[in-house]
Short mmCIF file of C-alpha atoms and ligand atoms in Angstrom, two decimals:
data_model
loop_
_atom_site.label_atom_id
_atom_site.label_comp_id
_atom_site.label_asym_id
_atom_site.label_seq_id
_atom_site.Cartn_x
_atom_site.Cartn_y
_atom_site.Cartn_z
CA UNK A 1 125.98 94.40 58.24
CA UNK A 2 122.87 94.84 55.81
CA UNK A 3 122.93 97.33 53.61
CA UNK A 4 121.31 100.86 54.72
CA UNK A 5 117.84 101.55 52.89
CA UNK A 6 117.60 104.78 51.17
CA UNK A 7 115.19 106.11 53.78
CA UNK A 8 117.84 105.18 56.69
CA UNK A 9 120.45 106.99 54.72
CA UNK A 10 118.13 110.15 54.57
CA UNK A 11 117.39 109.89 58.09
CA UNK A 12 120.97 109.70 58.91
CA UNK A 13 121.93 112.51 56.62
CA UNK A 14 119.20 114.74 58.23
CA UNK A 15 120.51 113.80 61.98
CA UNK A 16 123.96 115.21 60.89
CA UNK A 17 122.86 118.33 59.03
CA UNK A 18 120.57 119.30 61.65
CA UNK A 19 122.00 118.29 64.65
CA UNK A 20 123.03 121.80 65.92
CA UNK A 21 119.26 122.70 65.68
CA UNK A 22 118.30 119.73 67.77
CA UNK A 23 120.78 120.77 70.35
CA UNK A 24 119.66 124.33 70.46
CA UNK A 25 116.19 123.22 71.24
CA UNK A 26 117.74 120.78 73.87
CA UNK A 27 119.44 123.72 75.58
CA UNK A 28 116.27 125.83 75.63
CA UNK A 29 114.25 123.10 77.10
CA UNK A 30 116.94 122.24 79.54
CA UNK A 31 117.08 125.97 80.76
CA UNK A 32 113.34 126.22 81.10
CA UNK A 33 112.18 123.25 83.18
CA UNK A 34 108.51 123.18 84.51
CA UNK A 35 106.79 121.14 87.13
CA UNK A 36 104.19 118.34 86.35
CA UNK A 37 100.83 119.74 84.88
CA UNK A 38 102.59 123.15 84.79
CA UNK A 39 104.45 122.77 81.45
CA UNK A 40 102.69 125.96 80.02
CA UNK A 41 105.76 127.38 78.33
CA UNK A 42 107.05 124.00 77.27
CA UNK A 43 103.77 123.32 75.62
CA UNK A 44 103.63 126.70 73.91
CA UNK A 45 107.20 125.95 72.71
CA UNK A 46 106.40 122.50 71.25
CA UNK A 47 103.21 123.77 69.66
CA UNK A 48 105.22 126.58 67.84
CA UNK A 49 107.89 124.07 66.45
CA UNK A 50 105.27 121.39 65.35
CA UNK A 51 103.18 124.19 63.59
CA UNK A 52 106.14 125.53 61.94
CA UNK A 53 106.72 122.01 60.11
CA UNK A 54 103.23 121.78 59.17
CA UNK A 55 102.27 119.37 61.77
CA UNK A 56 98.57 119.45 62.79
CA UNK A 57 97.93 120.27 66.51
CA UNK A 58 94.99 118.11 67.77
CA UNK A 59 92.48 120.09 69.63
CA UNK A 60 91.46 117.92 72.50
CA UNK A 61 91.39 120.46 75.19
CA UNK A 62 94.69 120.05 76.91
CA UNK A 63 96.18 122.77 79.21
CA UNK A 64 99.70 121.21 79.10
CA UNK A 65 101.04 118.65 76.76
CA UNK A 66 100.49 118.58 72.99
CA UNK A 67 99.15 115.94 70.56
CA UNK A 68 100.36 116.51 67.01
CA UNK A 69 99.33 114.65 63.89
CA UNK A 70 101.33 114.29 60.88
CA UNK A 71 99.71 112.80 57.77
CA UNK A 72 102.07 111.19 55.18
CA UNK A 73 101.79 111.37 51.33
CA UNK A 74 100.07 108.03 51.16
CA UNK A 75 97.44 106.15 53.37
CA UNK A 76 98.87 103.45 55.94
CA UNK A 77 99.34 102.69 59.72
CA UNK A 78 99.09 105.22 62.37
CA UNK A 79 102.20 105.06 64.48
CA UNK A 80 102.30 106.96 67.90
CA UNK A 81 105.40 108.37 69.38
CA UNK A 82 105.64 109.63 73.06
CA UNK A 83 107.88 111.83 75.06
CA UNK A 84 107.36 113.14 78.68
CA UNK A 85 107.79 116.98 79.20
CA UNK A 86 107.90 117.49 83.01
CA UNK A 87 110.46 118.17 85.36
CA UNK A 88 111.32 117.80 89.03
CA UNK A 89 111.48 119.92 92.15
CA UNK A 90 115.54 119.76 92.15
CA UNK A 91 118.02 122.50 92.61
CA UNK A 92 120.48 121.97 89.67
CA UNK A 93 124.13 121.34 90.72
CA UNK A 94 125.44 119.99 87.43
CA UNK A 95 128.40 120.81 85.29
CA UNK A 96 126.19 121.42 82.02
CA UNK A 97 127.05 124.96 80.62
CA UNK A 98 123.48 126.13 80.41
CA UNK A 99 121.93 125.21 83.70
CA UNK A 100 118.05 125.66 84.58
CA UNK A 101 117.01 129.33 84.77
CA UNK A 102 113.87 128.18 87.02
CA UNK A 103 115.14 128.12 90.65
CA UNK A 104 114.46 124.90 92.43
CA UNK A 105 113.00 123.07 89.24
CA UNK A 106 115.37 120.84 86.98
CA UNK A 107 115.22 118.31 84.34
CA UNK A 108 116.78 115.97 86.53
CA UNK A 109 115.22 112.90 84.87
CA UNK A 110 116.36 114.12 81.58
CA UNK A 111 112.88 114.66 80.23
CA UNK A 112 114.27 117.42 78.16
CA UNK A 113 116.12 114.91 76.10
CA UNK A 114 113.09 113.10 75.22
CA UNK A 115 111.40 116.27 74.05
CA UNK A 116 114.46 117.50 71.94
CA UNK A 117 114.57 113.89 70.48
CA UNK A 118 110.98 113.84 69.69
CA UNK A 119 111.14 117.38 68.14
CA UNK A 120 113.98 116.39 66.02
CA UNK A 121 112.10 113.02 65.09
CA UNK A 122 109.00 115.16 63.97
CA UNK A 123 111.17 117.56 62.02
CA UNK A 124 112.66 114.48 60.11
CA UNK A 125 109.48 112.85 59.46
CA UNK A 126 107.89 116.17 58.40
CA UNK A 127 110.66 116.63 55.96
CA UNK A 128 110.27 113.14 54.62
CA UNK A 129 106.54 113.26 54.62
CA UNK A 130 106.59 112.28 50.74
CA UNK A 131 108.02 109.10 51.73
CA UNK A 132 105.61 108.38 54.56
CA UNK A 133 102.84 105.84 54.05
CA UNK A 134 100.55 106.56 56.96
CA UNK A 135 100.32 108.82 59.80
CA UNK A 136 102.31 109.74 62.80
CA UNK A 137 100.72 110.94 66.20
CA UNK A 138 103.05 112.89 68.47
CA UNK A 139 102.45 112.61 72.16
CA UNK A 140 104.01 115.06 74.23
CA UNK A 141 102.91 113.99 77.59
CA UNK A 142 102.73 116.14 80.83
CA UNK A 143 103.04 114.83 84.41
CA UNK A 144 105.11 111.65 84.16
CA UNK A 145 106.65 112.23 87.51
CA UNK A 146 103.09 112.03 89.08
CA UNK A 147 102.18 108.88 87.13
CA UNK A 148 99.17 110.77 86.00
CA UNK A 149 100.10 112.22 82.47
CA UNK A 150 99.41 109.10 80.59
CA UNK A 151 96.29 108.37 82.29
CA UNK A 152 95.14 111.85 81.22
CA UNK A 153 96.02 111.17 77.59
CA UNK A 154 94.27 107.80 77.79
CA UNK A 155 91.10 109.59 79.25
CA UNK A 156 91.24 111.79 75.96
CA UNK A 157 91.42 108.53 73.88
CA UNK A 158 94.81 109.67 72.43
CA UNK A 159 95.23 106.30 70.71
CA UNK A 160 91.97 106.74 68.72
CA UNK A 161 91.05 108.97 65.85
CA UNK A 162 92.93 107.89 64.02
CA UNK A 163 93.45 104.63 65.59
CA UNK A 164 97.08 104.00 66.49
CA UNK A 165 98.62 100.54 65.21
CA UNK A 166 101.89 100.77 67.28
CA UNK A 167 103.39 103.05 69.92
CA UNK A 168 107.23 103.86 70.84
CA UNK A 169 108.55 105.64 73.63
CA UNK A 170 111.84 106.22 75.15
CA UNK A 171 113.76 107.22 78.52
CA UNK A 172 117.33 108.33 78.68
CA UNK A 173 119.76 106.04 80.54
CA UNK A 174 122.96 107.15 82.35
CA UNK A 175 123.66 103.33 82.76
CA UNK A 176 124.37 102.96 79.03
CA UNK A 177 127.01 104.62 76.95
CA UNK A 178 125.99 107.34 74.51
CA UNK A 179 125.72 105.75 71.19
CA UNK A 180 123.83 102.87 72.49
CA UNK A 181 120.08 102.02 72.67
CA UNK A 182 118.59 99.62 74.83
CA UNK A 183 116.11 97.11 72.94
CA UNK A 184 114.64 94.41 75.18
CA UNK A 185 112.03 91.91 74.67
CA UNK A 186 109.37 91.65 77.33
CA UNK A 187 109.49 93.40 80.75
CA UNK A 188 111.80 96.64 80.75
CA UNK A 189 110.40 98.52 83.89
CA UNK A 190 108.43 97.24 86.94
CA UNK A 191 105.04 97.36 87.83
CA UNK A 192 104.29 99.93 90.75
CA UNK A 193 101.89 99.42 93.44
CA UNK A 194 101.27 101.62 96.45
CA UNK A 195 100.95 99.82 100.02
CA UNK A 196 99.00 102.11 102.79
CA UNK A 197 98.88 100.33 106.26
CA UNK A 198 96.62 101.34 109.37
CA UNK A 199 97.20 99.46 112.47
CA UNK A 200 94.82 100.38 115.28
CA UNK A 201 95.37 99.94 119.04
CA UNK A 202 94.69 101.60 122.13
CA UNK A 203 96.86 104.30 123.29
CA UNK A 204 97.83 105.30 126.97
CA UNK A 205 100.57 105.59 129.25
CA UNK A 206 103.78 104.29 128.17
CA UNK A 207 105.18 103.30 131.64
CA UNK A 208 101.77 101.43 132.19
CA UNK A 209 101.65 99.07 129.05
CA UNK A 210 99.22 96.49 130.54
CA UNK A 211 96.30 99.00 130.16
CA UNK A 212 97.13 99.68 126.41
CA UNK A 213 97.18 97.86 123.11
CA UNK A 214 100.33 98.88 121.52
CA UNK A 215 100.16 99.14 117.54
CA UNK A 216 103.71 100.04 117.38
CA UNK A 217 104.94 96.52 118.32
CA UNK A 218 102.28 95.13 115.82
CA UNK A 219 103.74 97.54 113.26
CA UNK A 220 107.39 96.40 114.02
CA UNK A 221 106.06 92.54 113.60
CA UNK A 222 104.49 93.58 110.22
CA UNK A 223 107.56 95.27 108.82
CA UNK A 224 109.62 92.20 109.69
CA UNK A 225 107.03 89.74 108.33
CA UNK A 226 106.60 91.65 105.02
CA UNK A 227 110.31 91.02 104.19
CA UNK A 228 109.77 87.08 104.00
CA UNK A 229 107.32 87.75 101.16
CA UNK A 230 110.31 88.25 99.00
CA UNK A 231 112.71 85.78 100.40
CA UNK A 232 110.26 82.87 101.27
CA UNK A 233 107.10 83.38 98.97
CA UNK A 234 108.65 84.56 95.65
CA UNK A 235 110.45 82.17 93.48
CA UNK A 236 114.05 82.80 93.47
CA UNK A 237 113.73 83.02 89.60
CA UNK A 238 111.19 86.08 89.86
CA UNK A 239 112.03 89.33 91.28
CA UNK A 240 110.12 91.74 93.64
CA UNK A 241 110.58 94.82 95.78
CA UNK A 242 108.67 95.52 98.86
CA UNK A 243 109.85 98.73 100.63
CA UNK A 244 108.27 100.39 103.60
CA UNK A 245 109.41 103.82 103.52
CA UNK A 246 107.22 105.99 105.63
CA UNK A 247 106.30 105.04 109.30
CA UNK A 248 103.98 107.52 111.36
CA UNK A 249 103.04 106.98 114.85
CA UNK A 250 103.18 109.33 117.99
CA UNK A 251 103.35 113.02 118.30
CA UNK A 252 106.44 115.12 118.15
CA UNK A 253 109.22 113.73 120.19
CA UNK A 254 106.85 112.23 122.97
CA UNK A 255 108.63 109.25 124.54
CA UNK A 256 105.91 108.18 127.17
CA UNK A 257 102.60 108.00 125.23
CA UNK A 258 101.60 104.81 123.23
CA UNK A 259 99.68 106.06 120.41
CA UNK A 260 96.23 104.67 119.34
CA UNK A 261 97.50 104.14 115.71
CA UNK A 262 100.35 103.53 113.45
CA UNK A 263 100.16 104.39 109.60
CA UNK A 264 102.81 103.06 107.16
CA UNK A 265 103.30 103.78 103.54
CA UNK A 266 105.37 101.71 100.91
CA UNK A 267 105.89 100.62 97.40
CA UNK A 268 105.73 97.37 95.71
CA UNK A 269 107.65 96.36 92.52
CA UNK A 270 106.95 93.46 90.23
CA UNK A 271 107.45 91.99 86.64
CA UNK A 272 104.69 89.45 86.62
CA UNK A 273 100.85 89.65 87.32
CA UNK A 274 100.91 86.26 89.30
CA UNK A 275 103.81 87.80 91.52
CA UNK A 276 101.87 91.11 92.08
CA UNK A 277 98.62 89.35 93.03
CA UNK A 278 100.45 86.89 95.53
CA UNK A 279 102.19 89.94 97.13
CA UNK A 280 98.89 91.68 97.41
CA UNK A 281 97.19 88.52 99.14
CA UNK A 282 100.24 87.91 101.39
CA UNK A 283 100.57 91.51 102.73
CA UNK A 284 97.00 91.56 103.40
CA UNK A 285 97.26 88.04 105.36
CA UNK A 286 100.50 89.46 107.30
CA UNK A 287 98.93 92.92 108.29
CA UNK A 288 95.42 91.48 109.13
CA UNK A 289 96.55 88.31 111.18
CA UNK A 290 99.63 89.79 112.96
CA UNK A 291 97.38 92.80 114.01
CA UNK A 292 94.91 90.20 115.34
CA UNK A 293 97.54 88.29 117.08
CA UNK A 294 98.76 91.46 118.93
CA UNK A 295 95.17 92.65 119.89
CA UNK A 296 95.07 95.37 116.98
CA UNK A 297 93.14 95.77 114.10
CA UNK A 298 94.99 96.17 111.03
CA UNK A 299 94.03 97.13 107.40
CA UNK A 300 96.10 97.38 104.08
CA UNK A 301 95.06 99.51 101.37
CA UNK A 302 96.81 97.93 98.13
CA UNK A 303 96.81 99.90 95.07
CA UNK A 304 97.71 99.01 91.61
CA UNK A 305 99.30 102.15 90.16
CA UNK A 306 101.30 101.29 87.13
CA UNK A 307 101.47 98.19 85.10
CA UNK A 308 104.77 96.65 83.81
CA UNK A 309 106.32 98.48 80.79
CA UNK A 310 106.68 95.46 78.75
CA UNK A 311 107.72 95.36 75.08
CA UNK A 312 105.68 93.68 72.57
CA UNK A 313 107.75 90.77 70.91
CA UNK A 314 106.08 91.45 67.57
CA UNK A 315 107.92 94.85 67.58
CA UNK A 316 111.21 93.81 68.78
CA UNK A 317 112.58 93.34 65.09
CA UNK A 318 111.14 96.83 63.98
CA UNK A 319 112.89 98.51 67.23
CA UNK A 320 116.11 96.61 66.45
CA UNK A 321 116.11 97.78 62.99
CA UNK A 322 115.14 101.40 63.84
CA UNK A 323 118.21 101.52 66.38
CA UNK A 324 120.76 100.26 63.68
CA UNK A 325 119.19 102.14 60.93
CA UNK A 326 119.49 105.51 62.92
CA UNK A 327 123.53 104.55 63.28
CA UNK A 328 123.24 103.42 67.05
CA UNK A 329 124.40 100.39 68.65
CA UNK A 330 121.50 98.19 70.07
CA UNK A 331 122.21 96.75 73.49
CA UNK A 332 120.38 94.32 75.80
CA UNK A 333 119.91 95.97 78.93
CA UNK A 334 119.09 94.62 82.64
CA UNK A 335 115.63 95.78 83.51
CA UNK A 336 115.06 98.40 86.06
CA UNK A 337 112.75 98.39 89.06
CA UNK A 338 111.81 102.03 88.28
CA UNK A 339 108.32 102.49 86.96
CA UNK A 340 107.11 104.34 83.88
CA UNK A 341 103.64 105.54 82.95
CA UNK A 342 104.16 104.56 79.37
CA UNK A 343 102.63 101.18 80.43
CA UNK A 344 99.20 102.96 80.62
CA UNK A 345 99.08 103.14 76.72
CA UNK A 346 99.82 99.44 76.35
CA UNK A 347 98.10 97.97 79.32
CA UNK A 348 94.80 99.76 78.91
CA UNK A 349 94.45 99.14 74.96
CA UNK A 350 95.38 96.56 72.61
CA UNK A 351 98.26 98.84 70.82
CA UNK A 352 101.41 97.05 70.83
CA UNK A 353 104.22 99.24 72.39
CA UNK A 354 107.77 99.48 72.55
CA UNK A 355 110.24 101.37 74.94
CA UNK A 356 113.76 102.23 74.53
CA UNK A 357 116.38 103.26 76.71
CA UNK A 358 118.63 106.12 75.15
CA UNK A 359 122.28 105.84 76.20
CA UNK A 360 123.59 109.04 77.93
CA UNK A 361 126.52 107.80 79.77
CA UNK A 362 129.77 109.51 79.23
CA UNK A 363 132.16 109.74 82.34
CA UNK A 364 134.63 111.98 80.69
CA UNK A 365 131.88 114.40 80.22
CA UNK A 366 130.52 114.18 83.78
CA UNK A 367 127.43 112.43 82.42
CA UNK A 368 127.29 109.55 84.86
CA UNK A 369 124.72 110.48 87.81
CA UNK A 370 121.52 108.67 88.29
CA UNK A 371 118.01 109.96 87.37
CA UNK A 372 116.66 112.57 89.88
CA UNK A 373 120.01 113.58 90.93
CA UNK A 374 120.94 117.32 91.19
CA UNK A 375 124.17 116.43 89.32
CA UNK A 376 122.23 114.49 86.51
CA UNK A 377 123.70 115.59 82.98
CA UNK A 378 122.70 114.05 79.80
CA UNK A 379 125.39 113.67 76.97
CA UNK A 380 124.53 115.86 73.95
CA UNK A 381 125.13 113.53 71.23
CA UNK A 382 122.35 111.36 72.45
CA UNK A 383 119.94 113.84 71.05
CA UNK A 384 120.45 113.37 67.28
CA UNK A 385 120.46 109.46 68.11
CA UNK A 386 116.84 109.94 69.90
CA UNK A 387 115.48 111.89 67.02
CA UNK A 388 116.76 109.18 64.40
CA UNK A 389 115.56 106.30 66.52
CA UNK A 390 112.20 107.88 66.73
CA UNK A 391 112.04 108.53 62.99
CA UNK A 392 113.22 105.08 61.86
CA UNK A 393 110.70 103.52 64.34
CA UNK A 394 108.05 104.98 62.26
CA UNK A 395 109.51 103.93 58.81
CA UNK A 396 110.31 100.39 59.95
CA UNK A 397 106.90 99.88 61.89
CA UNK A 398 104.95 101.10 58.75
CA UNK A 399 106.88 98.61 56.67
CA UNK A 400 106.29 95.60 59.00
CA UNK A 401 102.74 96.57 59.62
CA UNK A 402 102.11 96.87 55.81
CA UNK A 403 103.63 93.58 55.00
CA UNK A 404 101.40 91.59 57.59
NI1 NI B 501 111.85 110.00 83.93
#
């Protein structure tokens, strides 16, 4: 193994000496979860900590969420670090010793681990400001769960003034063990699209079908045909998901009235633009043609909601070195068909980005439940690793970008 740089040694020492402080903040944040765009106390808490360490709070008119700026001792590139801060409407049932104090709200996706890690990273970077050639922008982003927080930050031009040269983010992962961090080249999380179907027929007496045009039979045929887009139109080497998750027709439990209309809602997940546009086209063809064949009128609203979270290959070596520098084990993960609004930062700008998964699985400690489960529990030692990985990402990126 390559010898540790002086910077990495210092970061590791700081991780060790301040771990208890990092964990105090994690426990506090875990106990005080807040819903998307309502993260008021969380925002005040983050502002207070950053200010304490001499990090400037950027005044961009945010109600919730914080953008902080740390200027290093010397000029250099600007690196952005992002963490999301919102919680979910879930009632906690985990075995953690310090459960949520906000009834019905829980950090069930572990965004508290991201905040605690980024606060730890900020504390390390502020303490090592003399060794920093460049600046760091801290993006504590609200409302990731609504896929709206990153959009809001982009509207506020969060990657400008100063112009960001590279951005890093992370999500915890209960799929990989504590002590590991996933470092993946290319697509890590899927593009997320929303599909809204309307099938219009002519309702009437369910016992006298010849007088009606039944949109339910047409909808059933559309549901069946939609499955063939993945099995017959998508290359076996590519991956895609089409799930119709919500079908609405008729009133209450009425059993003898054919309705005028069926509404259906679903989600599409893809990793490549070509596959995504093909699915958009095929679902339109299927909806319109099958509806017409059944005498109905069918329309599809296909909404591109989130782009793929795709790691920039130019940052792979930086990310790998950051993880090993922080003393964690890099692993090559299987991508997820979950989505992440981190993709807003990279797909709507020319800034290269890299997204990590921070391992939090520890079965002995009951840390094995998936995201959004009421039993979700993150393994505490992941926080120092997250903090170190954030801090090292800055030092490694500054070095790589300065060399160029
Ligand atoms: Ni999440």
